[in-house]
Short mmCIF file of C-alpha atoms and ligand atoms in Angstrom, two decimals:
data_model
loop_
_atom_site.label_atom_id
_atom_site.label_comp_id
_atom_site.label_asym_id
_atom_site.label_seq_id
_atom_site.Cartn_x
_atom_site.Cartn_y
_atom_site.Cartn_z
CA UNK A 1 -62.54 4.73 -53.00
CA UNK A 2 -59.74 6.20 -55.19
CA UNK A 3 -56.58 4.69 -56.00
CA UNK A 4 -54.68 7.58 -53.64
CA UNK A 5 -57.31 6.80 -50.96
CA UNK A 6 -56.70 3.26 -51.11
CA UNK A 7 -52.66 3.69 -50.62
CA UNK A 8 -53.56 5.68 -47.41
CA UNK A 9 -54.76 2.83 -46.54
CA UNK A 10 -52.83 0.09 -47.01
CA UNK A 11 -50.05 2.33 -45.76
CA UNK A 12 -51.88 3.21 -42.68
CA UNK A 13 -52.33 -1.03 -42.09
CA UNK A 14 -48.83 -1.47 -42.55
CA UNK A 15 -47.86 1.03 -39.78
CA UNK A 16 -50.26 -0.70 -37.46
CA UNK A 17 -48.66 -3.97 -38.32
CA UNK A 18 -45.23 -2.75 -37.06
CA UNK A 19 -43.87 -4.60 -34.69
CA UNK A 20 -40.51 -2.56 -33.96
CA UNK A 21 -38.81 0.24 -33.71
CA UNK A 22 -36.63 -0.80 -36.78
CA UNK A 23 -39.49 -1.60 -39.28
CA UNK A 24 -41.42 1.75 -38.23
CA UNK A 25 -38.54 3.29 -39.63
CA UNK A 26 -38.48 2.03 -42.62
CA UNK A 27 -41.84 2.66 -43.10
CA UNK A 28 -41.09 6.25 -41.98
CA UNK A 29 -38.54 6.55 -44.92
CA UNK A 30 -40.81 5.07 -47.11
CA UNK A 31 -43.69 7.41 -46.69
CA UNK A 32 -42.04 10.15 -45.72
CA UNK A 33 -38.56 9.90 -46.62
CA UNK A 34 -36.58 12.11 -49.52
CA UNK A 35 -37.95 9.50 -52.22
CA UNK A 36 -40.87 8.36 -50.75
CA UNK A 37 -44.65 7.67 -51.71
CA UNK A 38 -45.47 11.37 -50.36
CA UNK A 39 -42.89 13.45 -52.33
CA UNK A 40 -43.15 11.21 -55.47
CA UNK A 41 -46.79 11.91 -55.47
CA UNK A 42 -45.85 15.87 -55.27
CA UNK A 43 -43.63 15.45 -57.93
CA UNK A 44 -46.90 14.07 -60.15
CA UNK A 45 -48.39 17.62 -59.82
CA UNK A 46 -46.65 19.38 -62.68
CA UNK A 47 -48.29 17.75 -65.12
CA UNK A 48 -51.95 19.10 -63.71
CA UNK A 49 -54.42 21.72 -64.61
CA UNK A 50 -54.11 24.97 -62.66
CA UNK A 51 -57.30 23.76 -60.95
CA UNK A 52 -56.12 19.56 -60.77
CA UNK A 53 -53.38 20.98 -59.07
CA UNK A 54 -54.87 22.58 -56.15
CA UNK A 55 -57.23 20.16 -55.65
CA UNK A 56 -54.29 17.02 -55.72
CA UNK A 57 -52.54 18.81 -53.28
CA UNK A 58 -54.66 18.98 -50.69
CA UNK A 59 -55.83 15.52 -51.30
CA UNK A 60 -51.69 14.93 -50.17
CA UNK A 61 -51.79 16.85 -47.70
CA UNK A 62 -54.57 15.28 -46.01
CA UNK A 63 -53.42 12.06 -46.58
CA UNK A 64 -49.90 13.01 -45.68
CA UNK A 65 -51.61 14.06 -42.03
CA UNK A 66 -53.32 10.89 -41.68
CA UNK A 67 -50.66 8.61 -42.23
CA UNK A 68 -48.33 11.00 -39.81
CA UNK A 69 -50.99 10.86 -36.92
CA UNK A 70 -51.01 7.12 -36.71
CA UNK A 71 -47.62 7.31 -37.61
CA UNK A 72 -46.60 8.78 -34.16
CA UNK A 73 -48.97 6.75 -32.45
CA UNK A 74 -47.89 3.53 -33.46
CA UNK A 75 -44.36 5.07 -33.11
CA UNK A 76 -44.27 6.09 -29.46
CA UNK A 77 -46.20 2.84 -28.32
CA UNK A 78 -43.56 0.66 -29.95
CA UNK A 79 -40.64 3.11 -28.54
CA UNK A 80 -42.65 3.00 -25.01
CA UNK A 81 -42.54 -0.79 -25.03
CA UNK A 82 -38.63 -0.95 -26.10
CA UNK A 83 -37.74 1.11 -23.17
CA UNK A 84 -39.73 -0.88 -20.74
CA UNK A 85 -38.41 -4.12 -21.76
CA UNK A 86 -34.93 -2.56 -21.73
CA UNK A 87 -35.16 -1.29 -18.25
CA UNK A 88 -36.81 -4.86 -16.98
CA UNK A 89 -33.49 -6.77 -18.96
CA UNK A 90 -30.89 -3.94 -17.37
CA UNK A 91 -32.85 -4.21 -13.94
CA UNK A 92 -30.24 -4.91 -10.59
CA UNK A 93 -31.21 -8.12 -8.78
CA UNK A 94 -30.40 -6.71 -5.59
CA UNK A 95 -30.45 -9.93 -3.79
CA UNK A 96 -27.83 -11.68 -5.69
CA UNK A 97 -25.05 -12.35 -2.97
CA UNK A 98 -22.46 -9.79 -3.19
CA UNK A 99 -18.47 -10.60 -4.63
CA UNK A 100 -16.28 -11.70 -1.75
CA UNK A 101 -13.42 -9.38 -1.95
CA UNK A 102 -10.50 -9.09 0.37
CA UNK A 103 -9.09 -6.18 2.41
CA UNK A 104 -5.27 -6.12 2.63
CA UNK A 105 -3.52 -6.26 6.01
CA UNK A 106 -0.72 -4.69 7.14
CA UNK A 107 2.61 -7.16 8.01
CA UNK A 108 3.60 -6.99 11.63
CA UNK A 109 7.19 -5.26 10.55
CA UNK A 110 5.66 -2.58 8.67
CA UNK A 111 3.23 -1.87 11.85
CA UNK A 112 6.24 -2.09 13.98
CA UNK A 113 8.54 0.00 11.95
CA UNK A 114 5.84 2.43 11.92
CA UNK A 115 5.05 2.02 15.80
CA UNK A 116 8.92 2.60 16.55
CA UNK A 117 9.62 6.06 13.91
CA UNK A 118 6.35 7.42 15.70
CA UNK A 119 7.97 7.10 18.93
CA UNK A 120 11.19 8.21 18.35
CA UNK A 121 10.46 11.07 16.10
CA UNK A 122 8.22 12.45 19.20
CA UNK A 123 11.49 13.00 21.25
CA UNK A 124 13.17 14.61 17.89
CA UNK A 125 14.67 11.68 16.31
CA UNK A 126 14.45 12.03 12.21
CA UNK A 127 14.70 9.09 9.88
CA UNK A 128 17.36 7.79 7.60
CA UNK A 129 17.52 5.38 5.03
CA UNK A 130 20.18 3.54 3.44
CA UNK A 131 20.80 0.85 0.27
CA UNK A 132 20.16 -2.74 1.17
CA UNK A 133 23.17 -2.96 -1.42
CA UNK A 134 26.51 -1.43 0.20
CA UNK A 135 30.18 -0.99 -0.02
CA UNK A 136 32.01 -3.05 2.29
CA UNK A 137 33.55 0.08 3.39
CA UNK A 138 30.48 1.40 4.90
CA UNK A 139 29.60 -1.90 6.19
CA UNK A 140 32.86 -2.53 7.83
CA UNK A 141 35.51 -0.85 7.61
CA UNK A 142 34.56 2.98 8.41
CA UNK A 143 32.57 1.18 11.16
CA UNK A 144 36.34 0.17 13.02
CA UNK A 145 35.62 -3.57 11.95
CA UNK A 146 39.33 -5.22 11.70
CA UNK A 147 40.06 -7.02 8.40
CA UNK A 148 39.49 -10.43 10.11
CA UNK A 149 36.35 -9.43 12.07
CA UNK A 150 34.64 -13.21 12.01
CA UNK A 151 31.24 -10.73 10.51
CA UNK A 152 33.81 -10.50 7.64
CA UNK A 153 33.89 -14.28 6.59
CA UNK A 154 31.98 -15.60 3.63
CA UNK A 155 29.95 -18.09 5.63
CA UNK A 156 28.51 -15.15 7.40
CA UNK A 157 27.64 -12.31 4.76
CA UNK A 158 26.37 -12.48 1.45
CA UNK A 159 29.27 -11.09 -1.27
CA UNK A 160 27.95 -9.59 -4.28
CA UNK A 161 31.40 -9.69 -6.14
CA UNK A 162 34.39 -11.31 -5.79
CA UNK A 163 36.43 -8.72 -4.65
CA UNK A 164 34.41 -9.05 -1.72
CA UNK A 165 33.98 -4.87 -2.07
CA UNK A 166 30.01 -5.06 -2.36
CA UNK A 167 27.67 -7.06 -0.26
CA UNK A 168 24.13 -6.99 1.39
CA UNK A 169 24.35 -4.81 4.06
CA UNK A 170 24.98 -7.16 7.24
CA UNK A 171 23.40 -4.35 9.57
CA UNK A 172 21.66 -1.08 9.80
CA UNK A 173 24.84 0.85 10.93
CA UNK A 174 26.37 1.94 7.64
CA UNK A 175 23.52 4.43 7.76
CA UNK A 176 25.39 6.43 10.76
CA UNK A 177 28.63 6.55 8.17
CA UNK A 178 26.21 7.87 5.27
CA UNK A 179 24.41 10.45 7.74
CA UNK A 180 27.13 11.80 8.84
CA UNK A 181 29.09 11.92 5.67
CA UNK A 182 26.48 14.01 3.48
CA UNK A 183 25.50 16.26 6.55
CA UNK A 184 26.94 18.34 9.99
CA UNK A 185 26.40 17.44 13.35
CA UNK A 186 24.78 16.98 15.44
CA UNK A 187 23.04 13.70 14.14
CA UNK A 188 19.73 12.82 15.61
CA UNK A 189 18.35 9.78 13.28
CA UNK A 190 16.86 6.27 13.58
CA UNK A 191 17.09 4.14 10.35
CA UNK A 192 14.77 1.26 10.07
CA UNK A 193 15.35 -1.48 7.04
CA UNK A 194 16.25 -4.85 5.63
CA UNK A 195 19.21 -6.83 6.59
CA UNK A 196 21.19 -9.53 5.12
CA UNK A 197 23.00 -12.54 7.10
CA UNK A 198 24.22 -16.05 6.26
CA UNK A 199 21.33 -17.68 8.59
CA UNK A 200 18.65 -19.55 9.05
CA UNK A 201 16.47 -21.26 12.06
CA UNK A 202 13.50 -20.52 14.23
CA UNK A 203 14.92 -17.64 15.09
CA UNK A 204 17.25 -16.29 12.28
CA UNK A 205 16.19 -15.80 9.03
CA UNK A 206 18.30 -14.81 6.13
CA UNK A 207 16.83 -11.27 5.41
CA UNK A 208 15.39 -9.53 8.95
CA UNK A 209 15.04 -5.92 10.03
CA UNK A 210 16.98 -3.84 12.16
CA UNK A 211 16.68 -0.40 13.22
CA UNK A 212 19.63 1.70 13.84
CA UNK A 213 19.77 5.09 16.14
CA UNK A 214 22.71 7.55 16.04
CA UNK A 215 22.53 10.75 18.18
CA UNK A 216 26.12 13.11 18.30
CA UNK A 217 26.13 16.53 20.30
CA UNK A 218 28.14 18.45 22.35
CA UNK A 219 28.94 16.43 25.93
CA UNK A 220 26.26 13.93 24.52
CA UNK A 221 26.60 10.61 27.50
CA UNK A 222 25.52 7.12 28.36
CA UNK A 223 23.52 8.72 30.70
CA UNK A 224 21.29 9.89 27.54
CA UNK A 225 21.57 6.82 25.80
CA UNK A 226 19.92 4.62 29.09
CA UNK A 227 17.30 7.51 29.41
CA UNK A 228 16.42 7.04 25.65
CA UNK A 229 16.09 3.48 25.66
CA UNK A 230 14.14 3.55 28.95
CA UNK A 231 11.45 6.16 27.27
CA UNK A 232 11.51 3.63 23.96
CA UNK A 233 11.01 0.63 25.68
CA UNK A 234 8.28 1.80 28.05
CA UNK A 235 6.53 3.82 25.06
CA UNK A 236 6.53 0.19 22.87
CA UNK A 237 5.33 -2.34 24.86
CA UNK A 238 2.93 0.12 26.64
CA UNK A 239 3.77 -0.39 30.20
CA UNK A 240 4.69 2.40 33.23
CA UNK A 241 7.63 0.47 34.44
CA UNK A 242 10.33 -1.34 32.97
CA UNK A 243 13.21 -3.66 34.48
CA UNK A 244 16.05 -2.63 31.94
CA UNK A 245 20.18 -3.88 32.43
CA UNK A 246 23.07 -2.90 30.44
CA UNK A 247 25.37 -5.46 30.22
CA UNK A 248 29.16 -4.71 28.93
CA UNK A 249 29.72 -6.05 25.47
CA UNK A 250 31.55 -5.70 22.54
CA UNK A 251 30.94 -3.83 19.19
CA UNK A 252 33.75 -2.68 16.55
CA UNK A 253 31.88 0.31 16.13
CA UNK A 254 30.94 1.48 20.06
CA UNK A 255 33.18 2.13 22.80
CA UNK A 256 32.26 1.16 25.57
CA UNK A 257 29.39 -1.04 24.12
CA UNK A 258 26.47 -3.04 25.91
CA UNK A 259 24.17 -5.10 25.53
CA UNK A 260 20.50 -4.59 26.91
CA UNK A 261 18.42 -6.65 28.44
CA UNK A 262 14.84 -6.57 29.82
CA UNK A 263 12.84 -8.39 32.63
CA UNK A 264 10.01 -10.54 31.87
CA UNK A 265 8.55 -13.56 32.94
CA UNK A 266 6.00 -15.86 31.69
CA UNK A 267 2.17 -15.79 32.68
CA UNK A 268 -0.24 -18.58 32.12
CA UNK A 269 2.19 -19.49 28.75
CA UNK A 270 2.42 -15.86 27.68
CA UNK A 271 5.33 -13.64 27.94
CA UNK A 272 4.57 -10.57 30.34
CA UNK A 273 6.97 -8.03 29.44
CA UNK A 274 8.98 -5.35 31.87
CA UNK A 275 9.38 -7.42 35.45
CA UNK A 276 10.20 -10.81 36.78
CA UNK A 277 13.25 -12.81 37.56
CA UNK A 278 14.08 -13.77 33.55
CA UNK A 279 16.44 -11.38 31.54
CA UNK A 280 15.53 -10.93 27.59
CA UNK A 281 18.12 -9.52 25.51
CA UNK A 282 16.75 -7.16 22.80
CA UNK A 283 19.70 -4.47 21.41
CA UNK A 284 23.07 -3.78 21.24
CA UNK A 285 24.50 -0.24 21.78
CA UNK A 286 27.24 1.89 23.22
CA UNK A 287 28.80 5.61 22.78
CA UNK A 288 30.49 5.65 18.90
CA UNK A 289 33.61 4.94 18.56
CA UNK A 290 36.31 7.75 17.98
CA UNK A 291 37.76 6.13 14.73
CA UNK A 292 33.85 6.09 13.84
CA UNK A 293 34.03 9.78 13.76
CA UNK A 294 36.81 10.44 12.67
CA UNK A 295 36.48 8.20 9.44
CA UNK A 296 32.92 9.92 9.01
CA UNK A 297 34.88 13.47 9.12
CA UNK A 298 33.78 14.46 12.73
CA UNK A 299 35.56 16.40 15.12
CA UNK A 300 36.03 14.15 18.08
CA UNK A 301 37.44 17.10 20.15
CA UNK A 302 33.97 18.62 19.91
CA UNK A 303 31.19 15.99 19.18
CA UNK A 304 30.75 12.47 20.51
CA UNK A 305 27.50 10.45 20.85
CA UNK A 306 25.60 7.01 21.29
CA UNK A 307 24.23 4.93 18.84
CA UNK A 308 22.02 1.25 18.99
CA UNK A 309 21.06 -1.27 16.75
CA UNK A 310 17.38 -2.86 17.46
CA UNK A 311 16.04 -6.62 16.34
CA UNK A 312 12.70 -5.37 14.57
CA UNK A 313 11.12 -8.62 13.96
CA UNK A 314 12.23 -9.89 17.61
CA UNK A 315 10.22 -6.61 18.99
CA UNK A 316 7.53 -7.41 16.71
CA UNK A 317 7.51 -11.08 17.99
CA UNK A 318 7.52 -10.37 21.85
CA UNK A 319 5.15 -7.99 21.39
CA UNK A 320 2.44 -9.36 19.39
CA UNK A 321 3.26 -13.11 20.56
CA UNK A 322 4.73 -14.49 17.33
CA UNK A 323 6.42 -17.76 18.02
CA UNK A 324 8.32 -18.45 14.62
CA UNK A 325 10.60 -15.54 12.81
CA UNK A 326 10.22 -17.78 9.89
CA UNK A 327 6.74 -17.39 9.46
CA UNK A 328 7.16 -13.32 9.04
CA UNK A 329 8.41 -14.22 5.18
CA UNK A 330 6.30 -17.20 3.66
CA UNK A 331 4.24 -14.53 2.50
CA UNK A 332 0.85 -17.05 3.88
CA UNK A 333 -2.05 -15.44 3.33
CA UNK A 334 -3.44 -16.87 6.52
CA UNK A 335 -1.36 -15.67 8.75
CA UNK A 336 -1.11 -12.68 7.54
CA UNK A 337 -4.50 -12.37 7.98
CA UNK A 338 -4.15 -13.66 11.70
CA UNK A 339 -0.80 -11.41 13.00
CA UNK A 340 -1.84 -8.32 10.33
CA UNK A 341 -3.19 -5.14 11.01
CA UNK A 342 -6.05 -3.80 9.72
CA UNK A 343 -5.76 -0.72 7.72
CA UNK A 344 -8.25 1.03 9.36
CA UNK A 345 -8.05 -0.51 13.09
CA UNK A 346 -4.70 1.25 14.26
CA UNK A 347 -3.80 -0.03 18.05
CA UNK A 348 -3.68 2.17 20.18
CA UNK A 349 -0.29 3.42 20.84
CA UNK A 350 0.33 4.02 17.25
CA UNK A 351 0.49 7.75 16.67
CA UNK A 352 1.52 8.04 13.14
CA UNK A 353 -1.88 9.09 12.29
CA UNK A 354 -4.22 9.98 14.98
CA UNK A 355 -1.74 12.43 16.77
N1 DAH B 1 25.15 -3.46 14.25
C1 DAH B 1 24.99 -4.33 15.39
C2 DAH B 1 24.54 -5.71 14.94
O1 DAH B 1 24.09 -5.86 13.85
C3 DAH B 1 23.98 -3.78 16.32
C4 DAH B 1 24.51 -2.55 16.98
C5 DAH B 1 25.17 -2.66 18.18
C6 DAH B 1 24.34 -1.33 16.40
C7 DAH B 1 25.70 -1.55 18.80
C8 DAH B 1 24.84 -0.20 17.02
C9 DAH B 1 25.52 -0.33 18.23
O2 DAH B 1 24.71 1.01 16.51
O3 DAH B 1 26.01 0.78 18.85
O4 DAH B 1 24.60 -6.61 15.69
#
């Protein structure tokens, strides 16, 4: 065997003896690379006999397609066997149990809010929104509230200056002053949102929701107001009939003004809502005030309207049997996830979407 012969070999050997993908490669390189055993013994030929010459170089080139046939062999058995053993390492053990993850629900208020728009938009009722941060003018005065209204003492609303000329809103109604500043009547709106009051107990809590309604027209009457309730009322807590009183009262802002109450009475520990002997009081409302319009820029000669102010977490509590207002705002996960609403399981009355 000749010394070139003998090279084959012990090259051939070594790419058997490969054992991965990075040492085939450098055999590769070695053999076959810019400066490697094939080119350098090219490079040998110049020195040759014409006749040497051609008989050296096919000697290479034979030896140069041995090597490069078990070259690929041994190359795409080692590069098979990578890829499987990849694969089996990246493989999915579908029966590992899956992550617990948690679907968010939506807060009884937000449901509610969004139960009460849909119902009142569907007899042409738009809706307003106002800061949670307002002027004490909008608040109170431009809403006919004298100077020593008892709404007006400290203990009662929370003052953002000392001036006492900025405050948390203490209601939803400075939203009628701000509608029907920017705009012309008529006014049709509702405006659902946060409130702010000195108070706390099972049944008063320091921020709560209200939800204001404001409709001026031409010759609009109380007659309008009681049919508007009646339809609201009816439409929320799902029921045909509805045992409704308006009893007189007494707002700054409404004159006359009433309050209204609905009948109910309790069955096997639950409240049934809309008859029985036991009144429930659940808004406050009454035809606007003239010094209302006028201080909002409206002609009183020509327009004159109704307007209400609605407990949204009481609604929210008699109708989805909620015991503690409290309880709305601890922000517990648990009973969230008890009194929530599924994103995806909408009750049945709402409309918002399906309609
Ligand atoms: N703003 C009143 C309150 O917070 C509720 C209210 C009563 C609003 C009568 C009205 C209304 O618009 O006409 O107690």
């Amino acid at each position: 065997m000749s010394d070139f012969e003998k090279l084959i070999n012990d090259f051939k050997q070594k790419i058997i003896e490969a054992k991965n993908s990075e040492e085939i490669e450098n055999i590769s390189s070695e053999i076959f690379g810019k400066k490697g055993f094939i080119n350098s013994e090219f490079s040998k030929i110049g020195i040759l006999s014409p006749e040497d010459k051609k008989k050296f170089a096919s000697q290479i080139n034979n030896g140069k397609q041995e090597l490069a046939k078990v070259f690929s062999q041994v190359s795409s058995k080692i590069k098979n066997k990578e890829l499987n053993e990849n694969i089996e390492k990246e493989k999915i053990d579908v029966t590992l149990p899956e992550k617990e993850f948690k679907i968010g629900k939506i807060h009884p208020v937000s449901q509610v809010i969004d139960e009460i728009s849909s119902i009142f938009s569907e007899i042409g009722f738009s809706v307003e929104e106002g800061p949670d941060v307002e002027s004490d003018y909008n608040n109170f005065t431009a809403l006919n509230t004298p100077e020593n209204h008892p709404a007006k003492d400290m203990h009662d609303t929370f003052y953002l200056d000392n001036d006492m000329k900025t405050l948390l809103r203490t209601h939803t109604s400075p939203v009628q002053v701000r509608t029907m500043l920017k705009g012309k009547p008529p006014f049709k709106i509702i405006a659902p949102g946060r409130t702010y009051r000195s108070d706390s107990d099972q049944t008063h809590t320091p921020m709560f929701h209200q939800l204001e309604g404001l409709h001026i027209d031409k010759n609009i009457n109380m007659g309008h107001l009681k049919g508007c309730l009646n339809y609201f009322i009816k439409e929320f807590f799902e029921i045909e009939k509805i045992q409704m009183r308006f009893r007189p009262s007494h707002f700054p802002f409404t004159e006359p003004s009433a309050e209204v109450d609905i009948g109910y009475k309790i069955e096997n520990n639950k409240i049934v809502i809309g008859e029985g002997d036991k009144w429930l009081e659940i808004l406050g409302c009454g035809m606007v005030h003239p010094n209302v319009l006028k201080n909002c820029k409206i002609d009183t000669k020509k327009f004159q309207g109704f307007a209400f102010g609605i407990g949204i977490d009481r609604l929210a509590m008699l109708k989805y049997g909620i015991n503690d207002l409290r309880s709305f705002f601890e922000t517990d996960y648990r009973w969230l996830n008890h009194y929530g609403f599924d994103p995806l399981d909408v009750p049945t009355n709402y409309r918002g979407l399906s309609k």
